[in-house]
CSV table of C-alpha atoms in Angstrom, one decimal:
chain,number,residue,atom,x,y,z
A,1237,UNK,CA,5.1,18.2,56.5
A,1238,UNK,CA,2.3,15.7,58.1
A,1239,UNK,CA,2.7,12.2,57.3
A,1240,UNK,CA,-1.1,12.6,55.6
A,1241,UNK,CA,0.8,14.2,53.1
A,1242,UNK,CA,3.7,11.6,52.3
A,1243,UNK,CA,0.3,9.2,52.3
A,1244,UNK,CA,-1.2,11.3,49.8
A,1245,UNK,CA,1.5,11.2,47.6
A,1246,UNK,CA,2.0,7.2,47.7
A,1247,UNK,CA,-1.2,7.4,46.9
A,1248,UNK,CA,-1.5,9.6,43.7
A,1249,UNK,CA,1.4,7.8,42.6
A,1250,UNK,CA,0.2,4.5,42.5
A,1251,UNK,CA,-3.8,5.5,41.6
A,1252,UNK,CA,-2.8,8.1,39.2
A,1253,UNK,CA,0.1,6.9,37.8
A,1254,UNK,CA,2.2,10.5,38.5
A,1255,UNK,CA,5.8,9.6,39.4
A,1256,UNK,CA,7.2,10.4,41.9
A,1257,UNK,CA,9.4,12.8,41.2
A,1258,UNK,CA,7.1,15.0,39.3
A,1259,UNK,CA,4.9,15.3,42.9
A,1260,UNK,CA,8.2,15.8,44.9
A,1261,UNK,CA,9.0,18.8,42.9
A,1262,UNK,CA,5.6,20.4,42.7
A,1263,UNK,CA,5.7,20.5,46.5
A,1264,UNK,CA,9.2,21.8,47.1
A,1265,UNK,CA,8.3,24.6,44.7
A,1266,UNK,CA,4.6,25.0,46.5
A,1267,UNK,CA,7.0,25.2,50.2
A,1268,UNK,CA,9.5,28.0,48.4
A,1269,UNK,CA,6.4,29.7,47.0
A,1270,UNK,CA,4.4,29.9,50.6
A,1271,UNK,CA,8.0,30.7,52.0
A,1272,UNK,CA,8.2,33.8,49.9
A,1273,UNK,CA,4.1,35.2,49.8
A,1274,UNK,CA,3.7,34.3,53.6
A,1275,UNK,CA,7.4,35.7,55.0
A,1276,UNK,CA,8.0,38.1,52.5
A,1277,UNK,CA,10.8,37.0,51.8
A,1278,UNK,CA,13.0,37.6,48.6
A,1279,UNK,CA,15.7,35.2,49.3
A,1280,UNK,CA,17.0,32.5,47.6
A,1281,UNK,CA,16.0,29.3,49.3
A,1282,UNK,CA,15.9,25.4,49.0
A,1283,UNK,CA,13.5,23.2,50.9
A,1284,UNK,CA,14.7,19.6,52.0
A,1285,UNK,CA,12.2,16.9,52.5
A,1286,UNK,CA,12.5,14.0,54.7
A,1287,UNK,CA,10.7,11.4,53.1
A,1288,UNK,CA,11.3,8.6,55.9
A,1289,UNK,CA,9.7,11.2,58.6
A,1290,UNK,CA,8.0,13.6,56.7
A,1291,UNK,CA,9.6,16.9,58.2
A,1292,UNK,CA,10.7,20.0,56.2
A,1293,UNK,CA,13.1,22.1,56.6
A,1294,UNK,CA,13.8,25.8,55.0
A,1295,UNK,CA,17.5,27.0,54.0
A,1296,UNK,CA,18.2,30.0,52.8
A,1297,UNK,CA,21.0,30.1,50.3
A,1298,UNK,CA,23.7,33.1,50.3
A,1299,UNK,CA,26.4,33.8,48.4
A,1300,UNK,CA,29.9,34.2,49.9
A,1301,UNK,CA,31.2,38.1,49.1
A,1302,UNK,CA,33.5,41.1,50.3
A,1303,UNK,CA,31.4,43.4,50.8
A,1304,UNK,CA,27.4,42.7,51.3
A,1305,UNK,CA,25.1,44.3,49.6
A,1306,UNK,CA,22.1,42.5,50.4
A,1307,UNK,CA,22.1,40.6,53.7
A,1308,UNK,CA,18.7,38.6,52.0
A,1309,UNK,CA,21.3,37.5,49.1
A,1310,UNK,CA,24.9,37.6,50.5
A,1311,UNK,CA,26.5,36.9,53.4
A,1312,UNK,CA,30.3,38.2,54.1
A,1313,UNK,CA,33.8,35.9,53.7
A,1314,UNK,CA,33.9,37.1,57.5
A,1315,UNK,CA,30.7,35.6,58.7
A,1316,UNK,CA,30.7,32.8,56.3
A,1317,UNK,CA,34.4,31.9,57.8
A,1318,UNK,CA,33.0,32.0,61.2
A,1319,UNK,CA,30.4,29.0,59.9
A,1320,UNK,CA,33.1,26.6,58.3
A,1321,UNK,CA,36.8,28.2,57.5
A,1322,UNK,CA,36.8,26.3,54.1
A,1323,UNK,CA,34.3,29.2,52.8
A,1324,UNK,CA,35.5,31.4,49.8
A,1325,UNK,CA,34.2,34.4,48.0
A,1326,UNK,CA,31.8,33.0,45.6
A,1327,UNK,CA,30.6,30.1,47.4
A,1328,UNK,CA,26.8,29.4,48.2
A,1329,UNK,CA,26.4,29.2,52.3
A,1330,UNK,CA,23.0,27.5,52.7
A,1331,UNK,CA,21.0,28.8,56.3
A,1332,UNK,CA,18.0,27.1,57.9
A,1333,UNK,CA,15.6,29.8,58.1
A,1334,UNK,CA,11.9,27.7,59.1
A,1335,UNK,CA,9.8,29.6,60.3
A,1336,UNK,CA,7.8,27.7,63.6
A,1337,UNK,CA,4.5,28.6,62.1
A,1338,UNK,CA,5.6,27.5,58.7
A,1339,UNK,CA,3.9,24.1,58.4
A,1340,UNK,CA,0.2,25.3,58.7
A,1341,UNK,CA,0.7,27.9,56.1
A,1342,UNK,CA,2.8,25.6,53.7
A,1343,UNK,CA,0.5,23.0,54.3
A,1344,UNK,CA,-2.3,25.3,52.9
A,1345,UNK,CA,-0.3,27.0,49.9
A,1346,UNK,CA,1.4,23.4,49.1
A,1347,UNK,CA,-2.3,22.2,48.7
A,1348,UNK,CA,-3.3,24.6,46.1
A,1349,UNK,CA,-0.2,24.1,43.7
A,1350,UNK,CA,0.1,20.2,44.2
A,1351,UNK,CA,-3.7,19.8,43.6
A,1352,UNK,CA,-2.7,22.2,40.3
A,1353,UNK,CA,0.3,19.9,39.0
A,1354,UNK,CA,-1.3,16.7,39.7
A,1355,UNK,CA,-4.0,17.9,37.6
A,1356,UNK,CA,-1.3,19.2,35.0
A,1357,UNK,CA,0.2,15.9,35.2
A,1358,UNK,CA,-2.9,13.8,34.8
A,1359,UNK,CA,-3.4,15.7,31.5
A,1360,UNK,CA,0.0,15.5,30.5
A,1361,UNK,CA,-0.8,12.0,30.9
A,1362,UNK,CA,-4.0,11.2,28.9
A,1363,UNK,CA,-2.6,13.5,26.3
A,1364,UNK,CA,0.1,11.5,25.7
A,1365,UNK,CA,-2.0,8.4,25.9
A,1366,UNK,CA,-4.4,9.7,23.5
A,1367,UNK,CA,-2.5,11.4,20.8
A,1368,UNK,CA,-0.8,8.3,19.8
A,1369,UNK,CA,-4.5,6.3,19.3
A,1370,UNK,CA,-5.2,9.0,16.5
A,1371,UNK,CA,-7.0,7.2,13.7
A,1372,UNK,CA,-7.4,4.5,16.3
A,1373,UNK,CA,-10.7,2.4,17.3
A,1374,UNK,CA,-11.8,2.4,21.1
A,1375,UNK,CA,-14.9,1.3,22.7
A,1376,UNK,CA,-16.8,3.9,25.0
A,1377,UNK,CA,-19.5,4.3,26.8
A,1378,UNK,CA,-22.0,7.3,26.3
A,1379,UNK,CA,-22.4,9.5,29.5
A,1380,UNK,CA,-24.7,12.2,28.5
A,1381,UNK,CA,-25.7,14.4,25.3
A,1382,UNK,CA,-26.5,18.2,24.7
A,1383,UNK,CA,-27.5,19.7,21.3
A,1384,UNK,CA,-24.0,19.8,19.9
A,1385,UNK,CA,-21.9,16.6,21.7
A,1386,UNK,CA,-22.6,13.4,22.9
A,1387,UNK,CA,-19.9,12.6,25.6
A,1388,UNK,CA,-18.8,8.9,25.3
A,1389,UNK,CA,-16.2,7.8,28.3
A,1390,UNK,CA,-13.0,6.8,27.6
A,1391,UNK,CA,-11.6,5.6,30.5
A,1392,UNK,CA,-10.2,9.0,32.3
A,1393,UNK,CA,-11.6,10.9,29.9
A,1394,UNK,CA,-14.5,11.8,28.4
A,1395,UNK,CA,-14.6,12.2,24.7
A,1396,UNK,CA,-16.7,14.5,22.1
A,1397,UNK,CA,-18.9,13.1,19.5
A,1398,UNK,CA,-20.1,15.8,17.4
A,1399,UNK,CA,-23.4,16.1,15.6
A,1400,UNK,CA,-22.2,15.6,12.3
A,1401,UNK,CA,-20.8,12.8,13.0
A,1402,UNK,CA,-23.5,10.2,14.5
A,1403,UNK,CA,-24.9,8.1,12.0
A,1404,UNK,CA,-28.6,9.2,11.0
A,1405,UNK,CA,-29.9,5.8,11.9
A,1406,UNK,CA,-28.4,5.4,15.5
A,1407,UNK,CA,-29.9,6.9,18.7
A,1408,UNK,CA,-27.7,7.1,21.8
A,1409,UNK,CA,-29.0,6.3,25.1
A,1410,UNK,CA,-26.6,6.7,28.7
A,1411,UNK,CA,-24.1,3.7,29.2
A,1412,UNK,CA,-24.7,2.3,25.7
A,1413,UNK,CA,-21.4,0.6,24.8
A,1414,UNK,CA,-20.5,1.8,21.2
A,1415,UNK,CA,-17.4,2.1,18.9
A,1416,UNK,CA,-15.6,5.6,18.2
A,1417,UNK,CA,-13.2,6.3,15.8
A,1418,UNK,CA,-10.5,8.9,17.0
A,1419,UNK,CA,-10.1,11.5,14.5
A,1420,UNK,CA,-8.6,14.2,16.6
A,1421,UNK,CA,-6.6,14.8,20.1
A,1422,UNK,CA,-5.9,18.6,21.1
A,1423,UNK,CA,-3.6,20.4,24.0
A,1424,UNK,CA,-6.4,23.0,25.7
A,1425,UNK,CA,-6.0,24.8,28.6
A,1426,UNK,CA,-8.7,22.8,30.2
A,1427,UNK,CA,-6.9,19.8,29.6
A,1428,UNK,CA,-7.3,17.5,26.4
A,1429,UNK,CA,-9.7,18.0,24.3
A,1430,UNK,CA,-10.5,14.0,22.1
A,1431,UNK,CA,-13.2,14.4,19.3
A,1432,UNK,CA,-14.6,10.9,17.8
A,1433,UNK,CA,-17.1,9.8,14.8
A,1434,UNK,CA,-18.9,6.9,14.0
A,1435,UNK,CA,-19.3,8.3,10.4
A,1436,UNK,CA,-15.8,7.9,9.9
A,1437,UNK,CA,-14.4,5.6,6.9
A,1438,UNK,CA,-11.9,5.0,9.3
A,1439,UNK,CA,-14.1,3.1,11.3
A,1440,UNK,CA,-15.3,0.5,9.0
A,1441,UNK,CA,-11.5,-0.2,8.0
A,1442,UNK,CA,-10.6,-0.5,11.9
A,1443,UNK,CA,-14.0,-2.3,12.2
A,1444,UNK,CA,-12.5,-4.7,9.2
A,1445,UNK,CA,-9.6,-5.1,10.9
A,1446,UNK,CA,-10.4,-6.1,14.2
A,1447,UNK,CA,-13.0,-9.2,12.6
A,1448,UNK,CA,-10.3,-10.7,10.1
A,1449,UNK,CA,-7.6,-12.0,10.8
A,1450,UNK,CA,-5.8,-12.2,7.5
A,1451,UNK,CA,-6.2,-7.6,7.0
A,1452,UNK,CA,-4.8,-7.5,10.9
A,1453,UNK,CA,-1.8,-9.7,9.5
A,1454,UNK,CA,-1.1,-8.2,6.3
A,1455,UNK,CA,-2.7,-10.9,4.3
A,1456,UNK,CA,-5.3,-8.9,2.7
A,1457,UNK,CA,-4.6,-5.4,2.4
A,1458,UNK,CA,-7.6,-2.9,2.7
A,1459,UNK,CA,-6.8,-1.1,-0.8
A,1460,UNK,CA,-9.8,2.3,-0.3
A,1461,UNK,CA,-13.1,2.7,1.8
A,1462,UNK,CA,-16.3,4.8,0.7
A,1463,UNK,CA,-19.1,5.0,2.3
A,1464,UNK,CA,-22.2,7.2,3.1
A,1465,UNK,CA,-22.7,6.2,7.0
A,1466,UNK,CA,-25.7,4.6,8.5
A,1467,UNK,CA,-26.9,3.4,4.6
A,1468,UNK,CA,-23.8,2.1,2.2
A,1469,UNK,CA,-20.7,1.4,2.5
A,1470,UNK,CA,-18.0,0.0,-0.2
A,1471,UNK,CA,-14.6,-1.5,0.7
A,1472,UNK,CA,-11.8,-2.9,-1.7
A,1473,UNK,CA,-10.0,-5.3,-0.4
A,1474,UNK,CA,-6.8,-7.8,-2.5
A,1475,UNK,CA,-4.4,-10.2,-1.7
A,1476,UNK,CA,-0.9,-10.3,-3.2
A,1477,UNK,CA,-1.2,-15.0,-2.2
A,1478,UNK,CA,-3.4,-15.9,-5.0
A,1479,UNK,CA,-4.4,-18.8,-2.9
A,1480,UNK,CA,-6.0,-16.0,-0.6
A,1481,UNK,CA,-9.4,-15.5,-1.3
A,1482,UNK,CA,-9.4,-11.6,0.1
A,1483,UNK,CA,-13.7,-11.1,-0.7
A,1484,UNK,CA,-14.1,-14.3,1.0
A,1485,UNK,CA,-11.6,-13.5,3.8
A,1486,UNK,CA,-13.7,-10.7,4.9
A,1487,UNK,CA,-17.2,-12.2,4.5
A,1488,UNK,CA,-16.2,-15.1,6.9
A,1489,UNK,CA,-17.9,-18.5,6.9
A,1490,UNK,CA,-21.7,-18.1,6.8
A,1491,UNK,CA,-20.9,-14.0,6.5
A,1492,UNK,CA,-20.0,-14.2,10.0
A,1493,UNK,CA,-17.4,-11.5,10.1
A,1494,UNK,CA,-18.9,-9.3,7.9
A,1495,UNK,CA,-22.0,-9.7,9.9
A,1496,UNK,CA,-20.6,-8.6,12.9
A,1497,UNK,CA,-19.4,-5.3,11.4
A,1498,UNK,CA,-22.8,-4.7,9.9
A,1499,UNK,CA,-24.6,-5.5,13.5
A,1500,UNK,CA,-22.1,-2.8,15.3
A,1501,UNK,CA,-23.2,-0.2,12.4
A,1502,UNK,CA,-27.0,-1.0,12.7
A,1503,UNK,CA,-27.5,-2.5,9.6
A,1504,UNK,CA,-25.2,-0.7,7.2
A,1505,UNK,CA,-25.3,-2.4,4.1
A,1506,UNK,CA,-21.7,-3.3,3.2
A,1507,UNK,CA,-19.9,-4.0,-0.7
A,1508,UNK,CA,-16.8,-6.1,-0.5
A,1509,UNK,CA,-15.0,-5.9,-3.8
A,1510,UNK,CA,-11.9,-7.1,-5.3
A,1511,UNK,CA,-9.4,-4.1,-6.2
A,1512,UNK,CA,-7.5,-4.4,-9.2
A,1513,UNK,CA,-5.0,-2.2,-10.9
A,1514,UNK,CA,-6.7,-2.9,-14.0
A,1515,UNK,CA,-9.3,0.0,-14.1
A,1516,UNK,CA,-11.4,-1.5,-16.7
A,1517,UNK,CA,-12.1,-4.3,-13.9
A,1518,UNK,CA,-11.9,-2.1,-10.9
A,1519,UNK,CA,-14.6,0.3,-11.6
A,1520,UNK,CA,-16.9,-2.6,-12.9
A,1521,UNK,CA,-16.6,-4.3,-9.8
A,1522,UNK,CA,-16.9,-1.5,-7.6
A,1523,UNK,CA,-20.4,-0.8,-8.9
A,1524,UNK,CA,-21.6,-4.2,-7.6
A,1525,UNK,CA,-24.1,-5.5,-6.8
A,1526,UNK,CA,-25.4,-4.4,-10.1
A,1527,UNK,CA,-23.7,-6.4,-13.7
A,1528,UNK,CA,-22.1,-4.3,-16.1
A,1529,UNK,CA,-21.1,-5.4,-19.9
A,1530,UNK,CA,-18.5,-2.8,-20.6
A,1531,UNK,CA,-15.9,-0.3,-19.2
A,1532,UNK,CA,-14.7,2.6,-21.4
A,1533,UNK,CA,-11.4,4.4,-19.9
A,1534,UNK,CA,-10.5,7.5,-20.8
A,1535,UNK,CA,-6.8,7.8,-18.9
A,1536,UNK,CA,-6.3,11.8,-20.1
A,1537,UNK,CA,-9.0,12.9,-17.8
A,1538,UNK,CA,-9.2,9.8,-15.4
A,1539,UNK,CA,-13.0,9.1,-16.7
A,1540,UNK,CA,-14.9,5.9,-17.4
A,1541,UNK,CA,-18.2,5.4,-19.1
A,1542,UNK,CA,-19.8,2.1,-18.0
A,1543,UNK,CA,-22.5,0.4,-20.0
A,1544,UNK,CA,-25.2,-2.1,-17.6
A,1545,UNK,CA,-27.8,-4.1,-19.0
A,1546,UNK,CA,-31.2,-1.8,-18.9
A,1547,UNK,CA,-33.1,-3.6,-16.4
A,1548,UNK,CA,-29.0,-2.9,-14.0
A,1549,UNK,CA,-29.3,0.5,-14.6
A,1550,UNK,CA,-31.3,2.2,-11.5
A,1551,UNK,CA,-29.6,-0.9,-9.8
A,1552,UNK,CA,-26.4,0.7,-10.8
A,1553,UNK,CA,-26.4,4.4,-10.7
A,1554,UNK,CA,-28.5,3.5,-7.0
A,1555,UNK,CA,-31.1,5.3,-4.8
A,1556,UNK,CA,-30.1,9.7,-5.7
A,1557,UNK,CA,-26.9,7.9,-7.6
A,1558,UNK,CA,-25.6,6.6,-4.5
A,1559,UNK,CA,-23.9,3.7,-5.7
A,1560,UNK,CA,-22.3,5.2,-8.4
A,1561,UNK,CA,-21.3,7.8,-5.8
A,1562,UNK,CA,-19.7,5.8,-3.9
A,1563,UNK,CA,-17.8,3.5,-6.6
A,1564,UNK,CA,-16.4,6.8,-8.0
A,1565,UNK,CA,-15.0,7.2,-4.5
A,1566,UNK,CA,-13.7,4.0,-4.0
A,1567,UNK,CA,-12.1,3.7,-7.8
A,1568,UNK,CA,-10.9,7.2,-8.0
A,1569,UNK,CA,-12.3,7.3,-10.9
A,1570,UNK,CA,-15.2,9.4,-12.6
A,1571,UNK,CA,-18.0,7.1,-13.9
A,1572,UNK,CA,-21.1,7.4,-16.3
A,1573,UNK,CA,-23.2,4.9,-16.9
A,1574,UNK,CA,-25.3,4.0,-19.7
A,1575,UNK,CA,-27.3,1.7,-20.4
A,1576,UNK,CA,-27.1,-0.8,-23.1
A,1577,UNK,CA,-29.5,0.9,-25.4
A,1578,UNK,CA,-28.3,4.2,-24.7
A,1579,UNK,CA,-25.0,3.2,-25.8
A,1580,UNK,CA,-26.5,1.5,-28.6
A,1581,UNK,CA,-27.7,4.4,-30.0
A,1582,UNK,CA,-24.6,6.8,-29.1
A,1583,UNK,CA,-23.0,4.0,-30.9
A,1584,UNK,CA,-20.4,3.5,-28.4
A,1585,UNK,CA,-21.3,-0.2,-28.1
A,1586,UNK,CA,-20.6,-2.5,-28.6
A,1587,UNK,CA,-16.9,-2.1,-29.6
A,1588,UNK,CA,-14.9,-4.3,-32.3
A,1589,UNK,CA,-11.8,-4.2,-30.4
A,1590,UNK,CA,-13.2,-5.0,-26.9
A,1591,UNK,CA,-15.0,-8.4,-25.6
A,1592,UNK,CA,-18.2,-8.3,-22.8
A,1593,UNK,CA,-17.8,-8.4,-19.6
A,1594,UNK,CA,-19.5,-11.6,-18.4
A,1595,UNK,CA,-20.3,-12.9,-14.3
A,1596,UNK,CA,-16.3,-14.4,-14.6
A,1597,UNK,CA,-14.9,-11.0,-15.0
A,1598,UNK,CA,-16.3,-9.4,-11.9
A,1599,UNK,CA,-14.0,-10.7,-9.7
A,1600,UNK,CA,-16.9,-12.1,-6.7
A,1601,UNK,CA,-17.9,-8.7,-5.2
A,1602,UNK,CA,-20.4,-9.4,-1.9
A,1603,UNK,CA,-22.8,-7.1,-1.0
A,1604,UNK,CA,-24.4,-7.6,2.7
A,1605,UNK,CA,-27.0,-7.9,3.7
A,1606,UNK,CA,-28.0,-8.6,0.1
A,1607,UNK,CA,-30.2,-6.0,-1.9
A,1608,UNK,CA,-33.7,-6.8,-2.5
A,1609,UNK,CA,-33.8,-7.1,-6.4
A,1610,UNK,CA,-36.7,-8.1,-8.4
């Protein structure tokens, strides 16, 4: 074996991060394979690599029998005797057969299947790399686009962003820098396959949890994301420290934090609302920004109807219902809303037995950047 080789395989090891071992053994078995193809050969044999001076040498390995059956396989208790007298029937005898014209043709074949497991490797590799950042946030940078991927880098790989899952308002331009959200890694023939999505509710919770510090500590806890990418989002957010301000936490001083998560989805307008397990208070506060004066609950068929002032209600149900789309998401919950004099003439309100909701009982939901409201 030339010494290029033994370079060559320093190398990959500390560039590509294949040990050792895993290179050694893909070239033994290339040697054995070129042994067998180029000879034919049909014996069993064992190559032996000098690592310190990069020769290679080719034994053949027979076992010791009686009677031989076949000289490629077995080797007689006579003969074997004659090699070391310690021999018995059943022992391996091991035979240098190298060829003298073996190293050009091993050199070629061992080529061929190291190039193959190094490229095996590298994939085993990045899979396992990759399948663990599932659900995972990573910043790429987009290479190129056809009419059903845009491929984003991801260090050694390159990763699929599908159609369905760019945001409407975003156009992607080579080596823009932009935030992906892993959703899935798969084992292909060709190597792994990584699919990302900037549509993702994962991504706005990952988003949230890289710009405050109190969600990446366990402060606040991140309770359920909605959202309608590149237009509205809603998050619910609590704090079991009631000194903890979990709304505030995420808005930041001056809405800095929240700002920055708005900037890296292009001006996706973001609800920050207190959870609660009351649903009565939940569901009113996951329809911010509008006001609402009463929550009905029906628990059988996990139902609310809400009643808004009438000037709230387009405010509240939102542009095609969107906002009430997405606090229905966010709550769980189904939710109709009325408005006042709807429910006024339904007479479902107001109730006897239940008090209004006033601006104290919405527990300070945020909406950013702020709707314009007239």
């Amino acid at each position: 074996m030339s010494t290029e080789l033994l370079d060559a395989l320093t190398y990959l090891e500390k560039e590509k991060g294949i040990d050792r071992d895993v290179l050694i053994d893909a070239i033994e078995a290339a040697l054995v394979s070129a042994y067998k193809r180029n000879f034919n050969q049909a014996q069993n044999v064992r190559v032996d690599l000098n690592l310190d001076t990069g020769s290679m040498r080719v034994f053949a390995r027979k076992e010791v029998v009686d009677e031989v059956f076949d000289s490629r396989l077995e080797i007689s208790i006579e003969d074997a005797q004659e090699i070391d007298p310690a021999y018995e029937v059943g022992d391996i005898v091991e035979l240098e057969v190298t060829p003298r014209d073996f190293g050009r043709i091993a050199a070629q074949t061992a080529k061929q299947v190291v190039t193959q497991r190094v490229r095996e490797a590298e994939r085993g590799i990045i899979y396992t790399e990759f399948v663990d950042r599932e659900d995972d946030i990573m910043t790429g940078i987009v290479q190129r686009q056809d009419h059903r991927f845009i491929y984003v880098a991801l260090g050694k790989i390159e990763a699929l962003l599908p159609l369905n899952e760019q945001m409407p308002n975003e156009s992607y331009k080579p080596h823009d820098r932009i935030k992906v959200y892993i959703t899935k890694v798969e084992r292909t023939t060709k190597g792994p396959q990584i699919f990302v999505s900037r549509t993702h509710p994962g991504l706005l919770k990952r988003l949230f949890e890289i710009e405050v510090p109190e969600i990446f500590d366990g402060t606040v806890e991140i309770k359920s994301v909605s959202r309608e990418a590149g237009d509205r989002s809603k998050i619910s957010v609590h704090s079991d420290n009631e000194e903890v301000d979990a709304v505030g936490a995420c808005v930041g001083a001056k809405g800095g934090r929240v700002q920055a998560i708005v900037n890296e989805l292009k001006g996706e307008k973001i609800d920050i609302v207190e959870w609660s397990e009351d649903p009565t208070v939940f569901v009113a506060n996951a329809l911010s920004p509008s006001k609402v004066v009463d929550v009905q609950v029906n628990e059988e068929d996990k139902a609310t109807t809400v009643v808004v002032p009438d000037y709230q209600l387009s405010l509240a149900i939102g542009k095609r219902g969107q906002n009430a789309r997405l606090a229905a998401k966010l709550t769980g919950w189904k939710i109709d809303i009325k408005s006042e004099t709807d429910a006024r003439e339904m007479g479902i309100f107001p109730r006897d037995d239940q008090p209004l909701f006033s601006d104290e009982d919405m527990e300070n939901p945020f909406t950013y950047p702020e709707d314009d409201i007239e």
